[in-house]
CSV table of C-alpha atoms in Angstrom, one decimal:
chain,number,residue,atom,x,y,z
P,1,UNK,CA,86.8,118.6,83.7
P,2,UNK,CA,85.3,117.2,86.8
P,3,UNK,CA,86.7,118.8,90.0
P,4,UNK,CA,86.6,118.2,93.9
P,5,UNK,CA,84.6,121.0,95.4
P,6,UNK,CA,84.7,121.8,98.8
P,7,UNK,CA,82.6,123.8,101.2
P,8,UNK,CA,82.4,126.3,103.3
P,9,UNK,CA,85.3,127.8,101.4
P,10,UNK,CA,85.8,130.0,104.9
P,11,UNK,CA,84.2,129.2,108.1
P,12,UNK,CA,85.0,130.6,111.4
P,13,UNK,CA,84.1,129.2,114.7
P,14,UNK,CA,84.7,129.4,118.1
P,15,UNK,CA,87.0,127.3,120.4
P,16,UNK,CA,85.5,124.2,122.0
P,17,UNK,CA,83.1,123.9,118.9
P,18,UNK,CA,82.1,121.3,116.5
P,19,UNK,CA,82.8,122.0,113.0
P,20,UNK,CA,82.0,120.0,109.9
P,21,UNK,CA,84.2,120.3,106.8
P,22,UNK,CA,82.5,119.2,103.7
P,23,UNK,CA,84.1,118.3,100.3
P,24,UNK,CA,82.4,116.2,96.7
P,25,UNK,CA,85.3,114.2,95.5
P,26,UNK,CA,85.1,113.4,91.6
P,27,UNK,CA,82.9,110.9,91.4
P,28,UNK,CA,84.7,107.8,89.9
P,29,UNK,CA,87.5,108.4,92.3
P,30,UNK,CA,88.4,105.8,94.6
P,31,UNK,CA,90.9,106.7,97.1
P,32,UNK,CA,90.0,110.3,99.8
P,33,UNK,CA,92.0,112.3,101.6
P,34,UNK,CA,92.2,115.4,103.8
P,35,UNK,CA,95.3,117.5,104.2
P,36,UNK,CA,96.1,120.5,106.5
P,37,UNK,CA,98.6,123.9,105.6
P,38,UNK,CA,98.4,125.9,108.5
P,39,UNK,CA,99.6,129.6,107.2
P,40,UNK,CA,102.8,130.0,106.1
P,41,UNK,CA,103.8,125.9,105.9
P,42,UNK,CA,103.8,123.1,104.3
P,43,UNK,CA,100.6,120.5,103.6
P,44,UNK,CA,100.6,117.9,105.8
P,45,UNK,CA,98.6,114.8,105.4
P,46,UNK,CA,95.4,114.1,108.0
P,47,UNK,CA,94.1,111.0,106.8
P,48,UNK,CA,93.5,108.5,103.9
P,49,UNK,CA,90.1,106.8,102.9
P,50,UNK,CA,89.3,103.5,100.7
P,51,UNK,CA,86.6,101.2,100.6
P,52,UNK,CA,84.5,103.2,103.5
P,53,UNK,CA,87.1,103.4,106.0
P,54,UNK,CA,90.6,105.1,106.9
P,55,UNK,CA,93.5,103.0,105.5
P,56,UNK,CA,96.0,105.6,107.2
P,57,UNK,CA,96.4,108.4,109.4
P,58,UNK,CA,99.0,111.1,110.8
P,59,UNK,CA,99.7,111.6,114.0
P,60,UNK,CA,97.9,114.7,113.7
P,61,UNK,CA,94.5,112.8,113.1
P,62,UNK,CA,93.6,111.7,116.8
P,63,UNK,CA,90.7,111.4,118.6
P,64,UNK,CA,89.2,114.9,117.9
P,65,UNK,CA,89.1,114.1,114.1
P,66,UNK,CA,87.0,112.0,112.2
P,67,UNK,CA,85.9,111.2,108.3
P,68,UNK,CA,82.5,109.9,106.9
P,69,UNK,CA,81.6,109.0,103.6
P,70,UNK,CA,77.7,109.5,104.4
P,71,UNK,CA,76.2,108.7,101.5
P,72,UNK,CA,78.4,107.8,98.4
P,73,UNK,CA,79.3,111.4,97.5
P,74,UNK,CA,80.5,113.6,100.2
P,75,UNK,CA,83.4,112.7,102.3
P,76,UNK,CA,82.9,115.0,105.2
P,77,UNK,CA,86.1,116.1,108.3
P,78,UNK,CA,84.9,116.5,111.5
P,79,UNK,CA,86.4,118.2,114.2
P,80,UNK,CA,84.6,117.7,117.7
P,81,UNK,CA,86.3,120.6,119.6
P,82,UNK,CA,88.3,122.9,118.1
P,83,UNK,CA,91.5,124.7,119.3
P,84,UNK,CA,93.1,127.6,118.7
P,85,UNK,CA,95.9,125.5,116.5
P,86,UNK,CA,93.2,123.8,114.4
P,87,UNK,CA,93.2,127.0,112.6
P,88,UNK,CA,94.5,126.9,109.3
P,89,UNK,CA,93.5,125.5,105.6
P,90,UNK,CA,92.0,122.0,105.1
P,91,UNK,CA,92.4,120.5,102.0
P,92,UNK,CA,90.4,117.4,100.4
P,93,UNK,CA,91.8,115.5,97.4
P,94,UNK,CA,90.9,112.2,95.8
P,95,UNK,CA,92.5,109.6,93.6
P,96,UNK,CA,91.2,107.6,91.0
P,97,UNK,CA,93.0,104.4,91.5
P,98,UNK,CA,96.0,102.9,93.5
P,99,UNK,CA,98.2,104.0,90.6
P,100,UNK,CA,101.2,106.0,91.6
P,101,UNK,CA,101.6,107.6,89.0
P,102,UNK,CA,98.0,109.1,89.1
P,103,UNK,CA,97.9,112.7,90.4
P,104,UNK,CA,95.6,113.7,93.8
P,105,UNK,CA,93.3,116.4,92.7
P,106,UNK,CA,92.7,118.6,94.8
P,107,UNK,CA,89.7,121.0,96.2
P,108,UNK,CA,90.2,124.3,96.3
P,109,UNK,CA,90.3,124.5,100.4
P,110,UNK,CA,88.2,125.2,103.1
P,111,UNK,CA,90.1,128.2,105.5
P,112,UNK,CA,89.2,127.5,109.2
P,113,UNK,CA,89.5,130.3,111.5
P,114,UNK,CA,89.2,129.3,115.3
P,115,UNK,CA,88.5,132.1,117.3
C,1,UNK,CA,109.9,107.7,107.1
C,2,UNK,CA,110.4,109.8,104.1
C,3,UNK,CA,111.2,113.4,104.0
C,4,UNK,CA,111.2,116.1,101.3
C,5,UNK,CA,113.8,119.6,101.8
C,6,UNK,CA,113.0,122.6,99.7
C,7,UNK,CA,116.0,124.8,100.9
C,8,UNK,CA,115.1,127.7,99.2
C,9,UNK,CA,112.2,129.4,100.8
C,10,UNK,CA,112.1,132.2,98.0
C,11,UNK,CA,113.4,132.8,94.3
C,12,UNK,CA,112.6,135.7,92.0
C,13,UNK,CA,112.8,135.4,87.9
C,14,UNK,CA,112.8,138.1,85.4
C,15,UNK,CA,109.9,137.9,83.0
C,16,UNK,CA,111.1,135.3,80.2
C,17,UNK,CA,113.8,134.0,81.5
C,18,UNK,CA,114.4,130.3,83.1
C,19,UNK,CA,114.8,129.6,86.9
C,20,UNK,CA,115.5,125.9,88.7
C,21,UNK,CA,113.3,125.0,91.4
C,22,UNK,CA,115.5,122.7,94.1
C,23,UNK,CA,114.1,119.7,95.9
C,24,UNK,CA,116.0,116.6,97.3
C,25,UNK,CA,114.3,114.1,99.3
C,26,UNK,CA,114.9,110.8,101.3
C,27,UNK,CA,114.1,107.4,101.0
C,28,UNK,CA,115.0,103.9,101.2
C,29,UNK,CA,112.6,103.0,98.5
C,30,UNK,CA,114.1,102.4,94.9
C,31,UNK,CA,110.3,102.7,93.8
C,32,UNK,CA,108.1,105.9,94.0
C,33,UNK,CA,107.1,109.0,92.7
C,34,UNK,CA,107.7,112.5,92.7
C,35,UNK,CA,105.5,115.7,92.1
C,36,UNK,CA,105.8,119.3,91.9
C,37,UNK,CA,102.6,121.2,92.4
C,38,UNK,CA,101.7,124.8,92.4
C,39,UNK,CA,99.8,126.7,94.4
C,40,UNK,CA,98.8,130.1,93.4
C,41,UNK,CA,97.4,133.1,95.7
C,42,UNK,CA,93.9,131.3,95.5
C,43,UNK,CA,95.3,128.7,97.3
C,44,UNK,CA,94.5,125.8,95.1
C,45,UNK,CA,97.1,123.1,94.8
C,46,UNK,CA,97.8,122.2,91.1
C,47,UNK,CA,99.6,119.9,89.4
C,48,UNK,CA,102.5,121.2,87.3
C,49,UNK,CA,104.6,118.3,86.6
C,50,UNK,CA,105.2,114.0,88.0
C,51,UNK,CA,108.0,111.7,87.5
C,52,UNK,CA,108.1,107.8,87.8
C,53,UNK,CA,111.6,106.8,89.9
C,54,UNK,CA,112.0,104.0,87.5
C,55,UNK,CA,111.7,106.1,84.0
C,56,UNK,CA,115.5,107.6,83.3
C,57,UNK,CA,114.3,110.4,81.3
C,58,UNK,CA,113.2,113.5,82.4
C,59,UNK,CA,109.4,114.6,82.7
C,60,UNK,CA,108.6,117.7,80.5
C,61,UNK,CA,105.4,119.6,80.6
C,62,UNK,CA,105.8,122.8,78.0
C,63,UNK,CA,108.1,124.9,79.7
C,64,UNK,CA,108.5,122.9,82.7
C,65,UNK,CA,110.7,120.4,83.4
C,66,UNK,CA,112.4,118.5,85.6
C,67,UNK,CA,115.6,117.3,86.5
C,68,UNK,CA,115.9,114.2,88.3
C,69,UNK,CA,118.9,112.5,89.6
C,70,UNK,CA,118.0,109.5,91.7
C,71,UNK,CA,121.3,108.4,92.9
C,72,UNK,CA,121.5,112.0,94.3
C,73,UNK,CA,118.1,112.1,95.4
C,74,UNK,CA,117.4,115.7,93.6
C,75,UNK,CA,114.6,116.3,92.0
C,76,UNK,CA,114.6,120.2,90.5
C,77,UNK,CA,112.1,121.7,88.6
C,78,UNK,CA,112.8,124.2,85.8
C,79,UNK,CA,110.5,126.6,84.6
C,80,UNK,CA,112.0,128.3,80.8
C,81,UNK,CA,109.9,131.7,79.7
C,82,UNK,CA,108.4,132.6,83.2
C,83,UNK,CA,105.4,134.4,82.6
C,84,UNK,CA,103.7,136.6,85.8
C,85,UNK,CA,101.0,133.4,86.2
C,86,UNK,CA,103.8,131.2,87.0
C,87,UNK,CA,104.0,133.3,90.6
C,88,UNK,CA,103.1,131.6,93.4
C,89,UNK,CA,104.0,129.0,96.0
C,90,UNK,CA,105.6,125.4,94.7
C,91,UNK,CA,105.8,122.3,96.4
C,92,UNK,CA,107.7,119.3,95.6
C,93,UNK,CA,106.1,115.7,96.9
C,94,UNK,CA,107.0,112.5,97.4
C,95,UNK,CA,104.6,109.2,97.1
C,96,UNK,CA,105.5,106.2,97.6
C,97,UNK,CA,104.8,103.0,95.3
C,98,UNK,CA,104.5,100.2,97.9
C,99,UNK,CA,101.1,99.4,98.3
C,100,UNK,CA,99.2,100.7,101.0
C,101,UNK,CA,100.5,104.3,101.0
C,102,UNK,CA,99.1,106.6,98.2
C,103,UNK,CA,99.6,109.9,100.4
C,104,UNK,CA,101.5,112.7,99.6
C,105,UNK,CA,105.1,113.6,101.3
C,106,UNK,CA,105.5,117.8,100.6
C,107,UNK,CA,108.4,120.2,101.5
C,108,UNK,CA,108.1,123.0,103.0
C,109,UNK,CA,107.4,124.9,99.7
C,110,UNK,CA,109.2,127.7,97.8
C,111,UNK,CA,107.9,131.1,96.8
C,112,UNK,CA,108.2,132.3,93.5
C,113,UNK,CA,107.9,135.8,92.6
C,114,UNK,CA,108.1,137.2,88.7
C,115,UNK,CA,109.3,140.6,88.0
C,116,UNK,CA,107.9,142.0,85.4
């Protein structure tokens, strides 16, 4: 069965640096997504992308966060300058279709560590 | 906004027998959907078992199931026969139907441990 693979599955930095987050939805899927669980709590929904761009975001997704679809198959998470708080597991998921009823599959998390 | 409570932030289970799984949630939507997804020590969230608001009868997955009272806005998830792979964290979610907003609405999650 096809799955969403993400990578690094750990990757520590330090504070103040860039870090790229990299995921491979499954490949007929339509609908991206990144979600956060910072130790110990719930998921919490980043963003949302359709159709090459974001179609919604938390209030957690500001200006240090960004998503790119480079080049039809990854859907990448970038975080220009990290923080201490940034720390915690990032989750990509996509969905085949607007159904609702359709389940988000999820990767199996990347773990950042901010140092 | 919508919001999903898991009150109970632990339960144990004896091997083989059933325990209920509580989640109630809010909403001014009479149209959406509910999940309950798993997430063992590796940390992968998995999908154990979905319900459509509309449909009246209860979603059943072998020995999961779920009981849904929309009026009440429960949604509880029942898991007959534990077995020690059913340990881990669980996590009820919300989506909405209205177009526009396919993302997921979680609780806080609810640790399950399995005694042997």
């Amino acid at each position: 069965e096809p799955e969403v693979t993400q990578t690094p599955s750990h990757q520590v930095t330090q504070m103040g640096q860039e870090v790229i987050l990299r995921c491979v939805p499954i490949s007929n899927h339509l609908y991206f997504y990144w979600y956060r669980q910072i130790l110990g709590q719930k998921v919490e929904f980043l963003v949302s992308f359709y159709n090459n761009e974001i179609s919604e975001k938390s209030e957690i997704f500001d200006d240090q966060f960004s998503v790119e679809r480079p080049d039809g198959s990854n859907f990448t998470l970038k975080i220009r300058s990290t923080k201490l708080e940034d720390s915690a597991m990032y989750f990509c998921a996509s969905l085949p279709d607007s159904l609702g009823n359709s389940p988000l599959h999820f990767g199996n998390g990347t773990r950042l560590t901010v140092t | 906004a919508q919001t999903v409570t898991q009150s109970q932030p632990e339960m144990s289970v004896q091997e083989a027998e059933t325990v209920t799984l509580s989640c109630t949630y809010d909403t001014s939507e009479s149209d959406y959907y509910l999940f309950w997804y798993k997430q063992p020590p590796s940390r992968q969230m998995i999908l154990v078992i979905r319900q459509e608001a509309y449909k009246q009868q209860n979603a059943t997955e072998n020995r999961f199931s779920v009981n849904f009272q929309k009026a009440a806005k429960s949604f509880s998830l029942k898991i007959s026969d534990s077995q020690l792979g059913d340990a881990a964290m669980y996590f009820c979610a919300y989506r909405s139907a209205m177009g526009g907003s396919e993302k997921l609405v979680f609780g806080k999650g609810m640790k399950l441990t399995v005694n042997p």
